[in-house]
Amino acid sequence: MRSHHAVVYAIARPVATGRLLKDGKTWLIGRIAVLKECRRKQVGKLVVENLLERAAEMGAEEVHVHAQTCATGFYEKFGFLTHGGTFLESNIEHISMVKKIRDLDSFHT
Ligand SMILES: CC(C)(COP(=O)(O)OP(=O)(O)OC[C@H]1O[C@@H](n2cnc3c(N)ncnc32)[C@H](O)[C@@H]1OP(=O)(O)O)[C@@H](O)C(=O)NCCC(=O)NCCS
């Protein structure tokens, strides 16, 4: 007996986002967010790596991020280091992190 199956794939759905901007002389990444159900599947990594590559192409020597303190471990994977104390942004605890752009290979070494 043969059967026919109809399957719908939502392949064009955005699941993660992030931005890179230059504020004066400072390159900043931010607004990194991955849909809850897509987290811990290396999707955020794709976003950050893409933004770091873009920053390198555009001549950035270092890139900064205001990281939520619960996400510092994520950014450390890319070689970001914390500096300074914590501060509140939108009532959420953050800390500044910076990465020298030359060591793009440092992810998962
Ligand atoms: C933080 C966030 C962007 C991570 O995205 P993600 O797609 O889950 O991350 P990935 O799966 O690409 O993780 C890459 C690596 O970072 C690790 N990682 C992910 N989130 C982490 C966290 N919060 N703390 C420590 N490590 C983390 C993963 O385990 C993985 O490591 P591994 O490859 O050695 O296993 C996502 O959890 C999110 O959108 N959170 C809510 C919004 C937010 O906090 N944004 C950051 C604001 S500064």
mmCIF file with all atom_site columns, C-alpha atoms and ligand atoms in Angstrom:
data_model
loop_
_atom_site.group_PDB
_atom_site.id
_atom_site.type_symbol
_atom_site.label_atom_id
_atom_site.label_alt_id
_atom_site.label_comp_id
_atom_site.label_asym_id
_atom_site.label_entity_id
_atom_site.label_seq_id
_atom_site.pdbx_PDB_ins_code
_atom_site.Cartn_x
_atom_site.Cartn_y
_atom_site.Cartn_z
_atom_site.occupancy
_atom_site.B_iso_or_equiv
_atom_site.pdbx_formal_charge
_atom_site.auth_seq_id
_atom_site.auth_comp_id
_atom_site.auth_asym_id
_atom_site.auth_atom_id
_atom_site.pdbx_PDB_model_num
ATOM   1   C CA  . MET A 1 1   ? 0.000  0.000  0.000  1.00 0.00 ? 1   MET A CA  1
ATOM   2   C CA  . ARG A 1 2   ? 1.373  3.411  -0.925 1.00 0.00 ? 2   ARG A CA  1
ATOM   3   C CA  . SER A 1 3   ? 0.805  6.638  0.949  1.00 0.00 ? 3   SER A CA  1
ATOM   4   C CA  . HIS A 1 4   ? 1.477  10.254 0.205  1.00 0.00 ? 4   HIS A CA  1
ATOM   5   C CA  . HIS A 1 5   ? 2.919  12.629 2.801  1.00 0.00 ? 5   HIS A CA  1
ATOM   6   C CA  . ALA A 1 6   ? 2.700  16.395 2.773  1.00 0.00 ? 6   ALA A CA  1
ATOM   7   C CA  . VAL A 1 7   ? 5.513  18.120 4.697  1.00 0.00 ? 7   VAL A CA  1
ATOM   8   C CA  . VAL A 1 8   ? 5.919  21.835 5.233  1.00 0.00 ? 8   VAL A CA  1
ATOM   9   C CA  . TYR A 1 9   ? 9.376  23.292 5.879  1.00 0.00 ? 9   TYR A CA  1
ATOM   10  C CA  . ALA A 1 10  ? 9.639  26.830 7.210  1.00 0.00 ? 10  ALA A CA  1
ATOM   11  C CA  . ILE A 1 11  ? 13.014 27.449 5.646  1.00 0.00 ? 11  ILE A CA  1
ATOM   12  C CA  . ALA A 1 12  ? 12.824 31.212 5.333  1.00 0.00 ? 12  ALA A CA  1
ATOM   13  C CA  . ARG A 1 13  ? 12.170 31.978 8.994  1.00 0.00 ? 13  ARG A CA  1
ATOM   14  C CA  . PRO A 1 14  ? 14.679 34.289 10.664 1.00 0.00 ? 14  PRO A CA  1
ATOM   15  C CA  . VAL A 1 15  ? 15.972 32.639 13.836 1.00 0.00 ? 15  VAL A CA  1
ATOM   16  C CA  . ALA A 1 16  ? 18.809 34.888 14.941 1.00 0.00 ? 16  ALA A CA  1
ATOM   17  C CA  . THR A 1 17  ? 20.058 38.403 14.593 1.00 0.00 ? 17  THR A CA  1
ATOM   18  C CA  . GLY A 1 18  ? 22.896 40.705 15.561 1.00 0.00 ? 18  GLY A CA  1
ATOM   19  C CA  . ARG A 1 19  ? 24.398 43.985 14.490 1.00 0.00 ? 19  ARG A CA  1
ATOM   20  C CA  . LEU A 1 20  ? 27.780 45.606 13.960 1.00 0.00 ? 20  LEU A CA  1
ATOM   21  C CA  . LEU A 1 21  ? 28.163 49.350 14.043 1.00 0.00 ? 21  LEU A CA  1
ATOM   22  C CA  . LYS A 1 22  ? 30.899 51.946 14.277 1.00 0.00 ? 22  LYS A CA  1
ATOM   23  C CA  . ASP A 1 23  ? 30.297 54.523 16.998 1.00 0.00 ? 23  ASP A CA  1
ATOM   24  C CA  . GLY A 1 24  ? 32.937 57.173 16.395 1.00 0.00 ? 24  GLY A CA  1
ATOM   25  C CA  . LYS A 1 25  ? 36.111 55.079 16.273 1.00 0.00 ? 25  LYS A CA  1
ATOM   26  C CA  . THR A 1 26  ? 34.666 52.207 18.258 1.00 0.00 ? 26  THR A CA  1
ATOM   27  C CA  . TRP A 1 27  ? 33.367 49.055 16.588 1.00 0.00 ? 27  TRP A CA  1
ATOM   28  C CA  . LEU A 1 28  ? 30.509 47.515 18.532 1.00 0.00 ? 28  LEU A CA  1
ATOM   29  C CA  . ILE A 1 29  ? 28.533 44.343 18.141 1.00 0.00 ? 29  ILE A CA  1
ATOM   30  C CA  . GLY A 1 30  ? 25.240 43.965 19.896 1.00 0.00 ? 30  GLY A CA  1
ATOM   31  C CA  . ARG A 1 31  ? 21.594 43.005 19.757 1.00 0.00 ? 31  ARG A CA  1
ATOM   32  C CA  . ILE A 1 32  ? 22.660 39.381 19.428 1.00 0.00 ? 32  ILE A CA  1
ATOM   33  C CA  . ALA A 1 33  ? 19.630 37.191 19.923 1.00 0.00 ? 33  ALA A CA  1
ATOM   34  C CA  . VAL A 1 34  ? 18.662 33.675 18.929 1.00 0.00 ? 34  VAL A CA  1
ATOM   35  C CA  . LEU A 1 35  ? 15.115 32.315 19.120 1.00 0.00 ? 35  LEU A CA  1
ATOM   36  C CA  . LYS A 1 36  ? 14.719 30.300 22.314 1.00 0.00 ? 36  LYS A CA  1
ATOM   37  C CA  . GLU A 1 37  ? 14.034 27.034 20.537 1.00 0.00 ? 37  GLU A CA  1
ATOM   38  C CA  . CYS A 1 38  ? 17.141 27.460 18.358 1.00 0.00 ? 38  CYS A CA  1
ATOM   39  C CA  . ARG A 1 39  ? 19.658 28.135 21.127 1.00 0.00 ? 39  ARG A CA  1
ATOM   40  C CA  . ARG A 1 40  ? 22.692 25.955 21.860 1.00 0.00 ? 40  ARG A CA  1
ATOM   41  C CA  . LYS A 1 41  ? 22.775 24.789 18.247 1.00 0.00 ? 41  LYS A CA  1
ATOM   42  C CA  . GLN A 1 42  ? 25.715 26.967 17.153 1.00 0.00 ? 42  GLN A CA  1
ATOM   43  C CA  . VAL A 1 43  ? 23.384 29.567 15.621 1.00 0.00 ? 43  VAL A CA  1
ATOM   44  C CA  . GLY A 1 44  ? 24.618 32.464 17.771 1.00 0.00 ? 44  GLY A CA  1
ATOM   45  C CA  . LYS A 1 45  ? 28.149 31.447 16.824 1.00 0.00 ? 45  LYS A CA  1
ATOM   46  C CA  . LEU A 1 46  ? 27.282 31.914 13.133 1.00 0.00 ? 46  LEU A CA  1
ATOM   47  C CA  . VAL A 1 47  ? 26.004 35.428 13.836 1.00 0.00 ? 47  VAL A CA  1
ATOM   48  C CA  . VAL A 1 48  ? 29.023 36.543 15.884 1.00 0.00 ? 48  VAL A CA  1
ATOM   49  C CA  . GLU A 1 49  ? 31.551 34.992 13.508 1.00 0.00 ? 49  GLU A CA  1
ATOM   50  C CA  . ASN A 1 50  ? 29.860 36.692 10.588 1.00 0.00 ? 50  ASN A CA  1
ATOM   51  C CA  . LEU A 1 51  ? 29.937 40.090 12.324 1.00 0.00 ? 51  LEU A CA  1
ATOM   52  C CA  . LEU A 1 52  ? 33.602 39.627 13.344 1.00 0.00 ? 52  LEU A CA  1
ATOM   53  C CA  . GLU A 1 53  ? 34.534 38.747 9.776  1.00 0.00 ? 53  GLU A CA  1
ATOM   54  C CA  . ARG A 1 54  ? 32.705 41.828 8.525  1.00 0.00 ? 54  ARG A CA  1
ATOM   55  C CA  . ALA A 1 55  ? 34.483 43.980 11.128 1.00 0.00 ? 55  ALA A CA  1
ATOM   56  C CA  . ALA A 1 56  ? 37.850 42.587 10.003 1.00 0.00 ? 56  ALA A CA  1
ATOM   57  C CA  . GLU A 1 57  ? 37.006 43.285 6.357  1.00 0.00 ? 57  GLU A CA  1
ATOM   58  C CA  . MET A 1 58  ? 36.152 46.856 7.273  1.00 0.00 ? 58  MET A CA  1
ATOM   59  C CA  . GLY A 1 59  ? 39.471 47.389 9.030  1.00 0.00 ? 59  GLY A CA  1
ATOM   60  C CA  . ALA A 1 60  ? 38.455 47.137 12.681 1.00 0.00 ? 60  ALA A CA  1
ATOM   61  C CA  . GLU A 1 61  ? 41.370 46.439 15.017 1.00 0.00 ? 61  GLU A CA  1
ATOM   62  C CA  . GLU A 1 62  ? 39.189 45.571 17.962 1.00 0.00 ? 62  GLU A CA  1
ATOM   63  C CA  . VAL A 1 63  ? 35.507 44.997 18.568 1.00 0.00 ? 63  VAL A CA  1
ATOM   64  C CA  . HIS A 1 64  ? 33.560 45.781 21.729 1.00 0.00 ? 64  HIS A CA  1
ATOM   65  C CA  . VAL A 1 65  ? 30.382 44.353 23.155 1.00 0.00 ? 65  VAL A CA  1
ATOM   66  C CA  . HIS A 1 66  ? 28.242 45.302 26.132 1.00 0.00 ? 66  HIS A CA  1
ATOM   67  C CA  . ALA A 1 67  ? 27.518 41.757 27.237 1.00 0.00 ? 67  ALA A CA  1
ATOM   68  C CA  . GLN A 1 68  ? 24.801 40.661 29.564 1.00 0.00 ? 68  GLN A CA  1
ATOM   69  C CA  . THR A 1 69  ? 26.754 39.102 32.420 1.00 0.00 ? 69  THR A CA  1
ATOM   70  C CA  . CYS A 1 70  ? 24.928 35.792 31.852 1.00 0.00 ? 70  CYS A CA  1
ATOM   71  C CA  . ALA A 1 71  ? 26.333 35.742 28.291 1.00 0.00 ? 71  ALA A CA  1
ATOM   72  C CA  . THR A 1 72  ? 30.027 36.454 29.001 1.00 0.00 ? 72  THR A CA  1
ATOM   73  C CA  . GLY A 1 73  ? 30.861 32.753 28.609 1.00 0.00 ? 73  GLY A CA  1
ATOM   74  C CA  . PHE A 1 74  ? 29.381 32.861 25.111 1.00 0.00 ? 74  PHE A CA  1
ATOM   75  C CA  . TYR A 1 75  ? 31.537 35.812 24.041 1.00 0.00 ? 75  TYR A CA  1
ATOM   76  C CA  . GLU A 1 76  ? 34.635 34.333 25.684 1.00 0.00 ? 76  GLU A CA  1
ATOM   77  C CA  . LYS A 1 77  ? 34.355 31.509 23.154 1.00 0.00 ? 77  LYS A CA  1
ATOM   78  C CA  . PHE A 1 78  ? 35.310 34.083 20.490 1.00 0.00 ? 78  PHE A CA  1
ATOM   79  C CA  . GLY A 1 79  ? 38.182 35.578 22.491 1.00 0.00 ? 79  GLY A CA  1
ATOM   80  C CA  . PHE A 1 80  ? 36.347 38.510 24.038 1.00 0.00 ? 80  PHE A CA  1
ATOM   81  C CA  . LEU A 1 81  ? 37.754 39.575 27.423 1.00 0.00 ? 81  LEU A CA  1
ATOM   82  C CA  . THR A 1 82  ? 35.883 41.471 30.120 1.00 0.00 ? 82  THR A CA  1
ATOM   83  C CA  . HIS A 1 83  ? 37.105 44.828 31.380 1.00 0.00 ? 83  HIS A CA  1
ATOM   84  C CA  . GLY A 1 84  ? 35.797 47.267 33.952 1.00 0.00 ? 84  GLY A CA  1
ATOM   85  C CA  . GLY A 1 85  ? 32.911 46.710 36.291 1.00 0.00 ? 85  GLY A CA  1
ATOM   86  C CA  . THR A 1 86  ? 29.325 45.745 35.703 1.00 0.00 ? 86  THR A CA  1
ATOM   87  C CA  . PHE A 1 87  ? 26.623 48.276 34.862 1.00 0.00 ? 87  PHE A CA  1
ATOM   88  C CA  . LEU A 1 88  ? 22.904 48.307 34.173 1.00 0.00 ? 88  LEU A CA  1
ATOM   89  C CA  . GLU A 1 89  ? 21.417 48.634 30.680 1.00 0.00 ? 89  GLU A CA  1
ATOM   90  C CA  . SER A 1 90  ? 17.644 48.323 30.460 1.00 0.00 ? 90  SER A CA  1
ATOM   91  C CA  . ASN A 1 91  ? 17.835 47.181 34.092 1.00 0.00 ? 91  ASN A CA  1
ATOM   92  C CA  . ILE A 1 92  ? 19.913 44.149 33.104 1.00 0.00 ? 92  ILE A CA  1
ATOM   93  C CA  . GLU A 1 93  ? 23.447 43.656 34.424 1.00 0.00 ? 93  GLU A CA  1
ATOM   94  C CA  . HIS A 1 94  ? 26.065 44.081 31.701 1.00 0.00 ? 94  HIS A CA  1
ATOM   95  C CA  . ILE A 1 95  ? 29.834 44.173 31.439 1.00 0.00 ? 95  ILE A CA  1
ATOM   96  C CA  . SER A 1 96  ? 32.119 45.553 28.714 1.00 0.00 ? 96  SER A CA  1
ATOM   97  C CA  . MET A 1 97  ? 34.105 43.058 26.670 1.00 0.00 ? 97  MET A CA  1
ATOM   98  C CA  . VAL A 1 98  ? 36.661 43.571 23.926 1.00 0.00 ? 98  VAL A CA  1
ATOM   99  C CA  . LYS A 1 99  ? 38.289 41.380 21.341 1.00 0.00 ? 99  LYS A CA  1
ATOM   100 C CA  . LYS A 1 100 ? 41.407 42.103 19.311 1.00 0.00 ? 100 LYS A CA  1
ATOM   101 C CA  . ILE A 1 101 ? 40.318 41.396 15.774 1.00 0.00 ? 101 ILE A CA  1
ATOM   102 C CA  . ARG A 1 102 ? 43.568 39.793 14.626 1.00 0.00 ? 102 ARG A CA  1
ATOM   103 C CA  . ASP A 1 103 ? 42.995 36.566 16.543 1.00 0.00 ? 103 ASP A CA  1
ATOM   104 C CA  . LEU A 1 104 ? 39.890 35.466 14.652 1.00 0.00 ? 104 LEU A CA  1
ATOM   105 C CA  . ASP A 1 105 ? 41.245 31.922 14.778 1.00 0.00 ? 105 ASP A CA  1
ATOM   106 C CA  . SER A 1 106 ? 40.993 31.813 18.558 1.00 0.00 ? 106 SER A CA  1
ATOM   107 C CA  . PHE A 1 107 ? 37.395 30.508 18.514 1.00 0.00 ? 107 PHE A CA  1
ATOM   108 C CA  . HIS A 1 108 ? 37.358 26.996 19.897 1.00 0.00 ? 108 HIS A CA  1
ATOM   109 C CA  . THR A 1 109 ? 41.119 26.581 20.011 1.00 0.00 ? 109 THR A CA  1
HETATM 110 C C1  . LIG B 2 .   ? 23.492 34.254 24.128 1.00 0.00 ? 1   LIG B C1  1
HETATM 111 C C2  . LIG B 2 .   ? 22.903 33.663 22.858 1.00 0.00 ? 1   LIG B C2  1
HETATM 112 C C3  . LIG B 2 .   ? 22.974 34.692 21.713 1.00 0.00 ? 1   LIG B C3  1
HETATM 113 C C4  . LIG B 2 .   ? 23.763 32.418 22.452 1.00 0.00 ? 1   LIG B C4  1
HETATM 114 O O1  . LIG B 2 .   ? 23.267 31.901 21.227 1.00 0.00 ? 1   LIG B O1  1
HETATM 115 P P1  . LIG B 2 .   ? 23.305 30.331 20.937 1.00 0.00 ? 1   LIG B P1  1
HETATM 116 O O2  . LIG B 2 .   ? 22.864 30.125 19.530 1.00 0.00 ? 1   LIG B O2  1
HETATM 117 O O3  . LIG B 2 .   ? 22.571 29.599 21.993 1.00 0.00 ? 1   LIG B O3  1
HETATM 118 O O4  . LIG B 2 .   ? 24.848 30.009 21.087 1.00 0.00 ? 1   LIG B O4  1
HETATM 119 P P2  . LIG B 2 .   ? 25.669 28.895 20.291 1.00 0.00 ? 1   LIG B P2  1
HETATM 120 O O5  . LIG B 2 .   ? 24.890 27.628 20.275 1.00 0.00 ? 1   LIG B O5  1
HETATM 121 O O6  . LIG B 2 .   ? 26.129 29.415 18.982 1.00 0.00 ? 1   LIG B O6  1
HETATM 122 O O7  . LIG B 2 .   ? 26.886 28.719 21.288 1.00 0.00 ? 1   LIG B O7  1
HETATM 123 C C5  . LIG B 2 .   ? 28.246 28.801 20.893 1.00 0.00 ? 1   LIG B C5  1
HETATM 124 C C6  . LIG B 2 .   ? 29.068 28.360 22.093 1.00 0.00 ? 1   LIG B C6  1
HETATM 125 O O8  . LIG B 2 .   ? 28.793 29.249 23.204 1.00 0.00 ? 1   LIG B O8  1
HETATM 126 C C7  . LIG B 2 .   ? 28.276 28.493 24.319 1.00 0.00 ? 1   LIG B C7  1
HETATM 127 N N1  . LIG B 2 .   ? 27.247 29.313 24.958 1.00 0.00 ? 1   LIG B N1  1
HETATM 128 C C8  . LIG B 2 .   ? 26.067 29.695 24.436 1.00 0.00 ? 1   LIG B C8  1
HETATM 129 N N2  . LIG B 2 .   ? 25.398 30.469 25.313 1.00 0.00 ? 1   LIG B N2  1
HETATM 130 C C9  . LIG B 2 .   ? 26.189 30.570 26.406 1.00 0.00 ? 1   LIG B C9  1
HETATM 131 C C10 . LIG B 2 .   ? 26.062 31.240 27.643 1.00 0.00 ? 1   LIG B C10 1
HETATM 132 N N3  . LIG B 2 .   ? 24.974 31.988 27.942 1.00 0.00 ? 1   LIG B N3  1
HETATM 133 N N4  . LIG B 2 .   ? 27.077 31.147 28.543 1.00 0.00 ? 1   LIG B N4  1
HETATM 134 C C11 . LIG B 2 .   ? 28.174 30.409 28.261 1.00 0.00 ? 1   LIG B C11 1
HETATM 135 N N5  . LIG B 2 .   ? 28.361 29.767 27.079 1.00 0.00 ? 1   LIG B N5  1
HETATM 136 C C12 . LIG B 2 .   ? 27.385 29.838 26.171 1.00 0.00 ? 1   LIG B C12 1
HETATM 137 C C13 . LIG B 2 .   ? 27.725 27.223 23.736 1.00 0.00 ? 1   LIG B C13 1
HETATM 138 O O9  . LIG B 2 .   ? 27.704 26.188 24.682 1.00 0.00 ? 1   LIG B O9  1
HETATM 139 C C14 . LIG B 2 .   ? 28.704 26.962 22.612 1.00 0.00 ? 1   LIG B C14 1
HETATM 140 O O10 . LIG B 2 .   ? 29.890 26.411 23.129 1.00 0.00 ? 1   LIG B O10 1
HETATM 141 P P3  . LIG B 2 .   ? 30.493 25.045 22.544 1.00 0.00 ? 1   LIG B P3  1
HETATM 142 O O11 . LIG B 2 .   ? 30.524 25.243 21.046 1.00 0.00 ? 1   LIG B O11 1
HETATM 143 O O12 . LIG B 2 .   ? 31.830 24.945 23.176 1.00 0.00 ? 1   LIG B O12 1
HETATM 144 O O13 . LIG B 2 .   ? 29.535 24.000 22.943 1.00 0.00 ? 1   LIG B O13 1
HETATM 145 C C15 . LIG B 2 .   ? 21.449 33.162 23.068 1.00 0.00 ? 1   LIG B C15 1
HETATM 146 O O14 . LIG B 2 .   ? 21.400 32.351 24.220 1.00 0.00 ? 1   LIG B O14 1
HETATM 147 C C16 . LIG B 2 .   ? 20.433 34.281 23.238 1.00 0.00 ? 1   LIG B C16 1
HETATM 148 O O15 . LIG B 2 .   ? 19.860 34.766 22.256 1.00 0.00 ? 1   LIG B O15 1
HETATM 149 N N6  . LIG B 2 .   ? 20.185 34.692 24.494 1.00 0.00 ? 1   LIG B N6  1
HETATM 150 C C17 . LIG B 2 .   ? 19.206 35.740 24.800 1.00 0.00 ? 1   LIG B C17 1
HETATM 151 C C18 . LIG B 2 .   ? 19.690 37.086 24.320 1.00 0.00 ? 1   LIG B C18 1
HETATM 152 C C19 . LIG B 2 .   ? 21.053 37.412 24.869 1.00 0.00 ? 1   LIG B C19 1
HETATM 153 O O16 . LIG B 2 .   ? 21.382 37.132 26.029 1.00 0.00 ? 1   LIG B O16 1
HETATM 154 N N7  . LIG B 2 .   ? 21.857 38.010 23.983 1.00 0.00 ? 1   LIG B N7  1
HETATM 155 C C20 . LIG B 2 .   ? 23.185 38.453 24.352 1.00 0.00 ? 1   LIG B C20 1
HETATM 156 C C21 . LIG B 2 .   ? 23.051 39.863 24.836 1.00 0.00 ? 1   LIG B C21 1
HETATM 157 S S1  . LIG B 2 .   ? 24.617 40.529 25.271 1.00 0.00 ? 1   LIG B S1  1
#
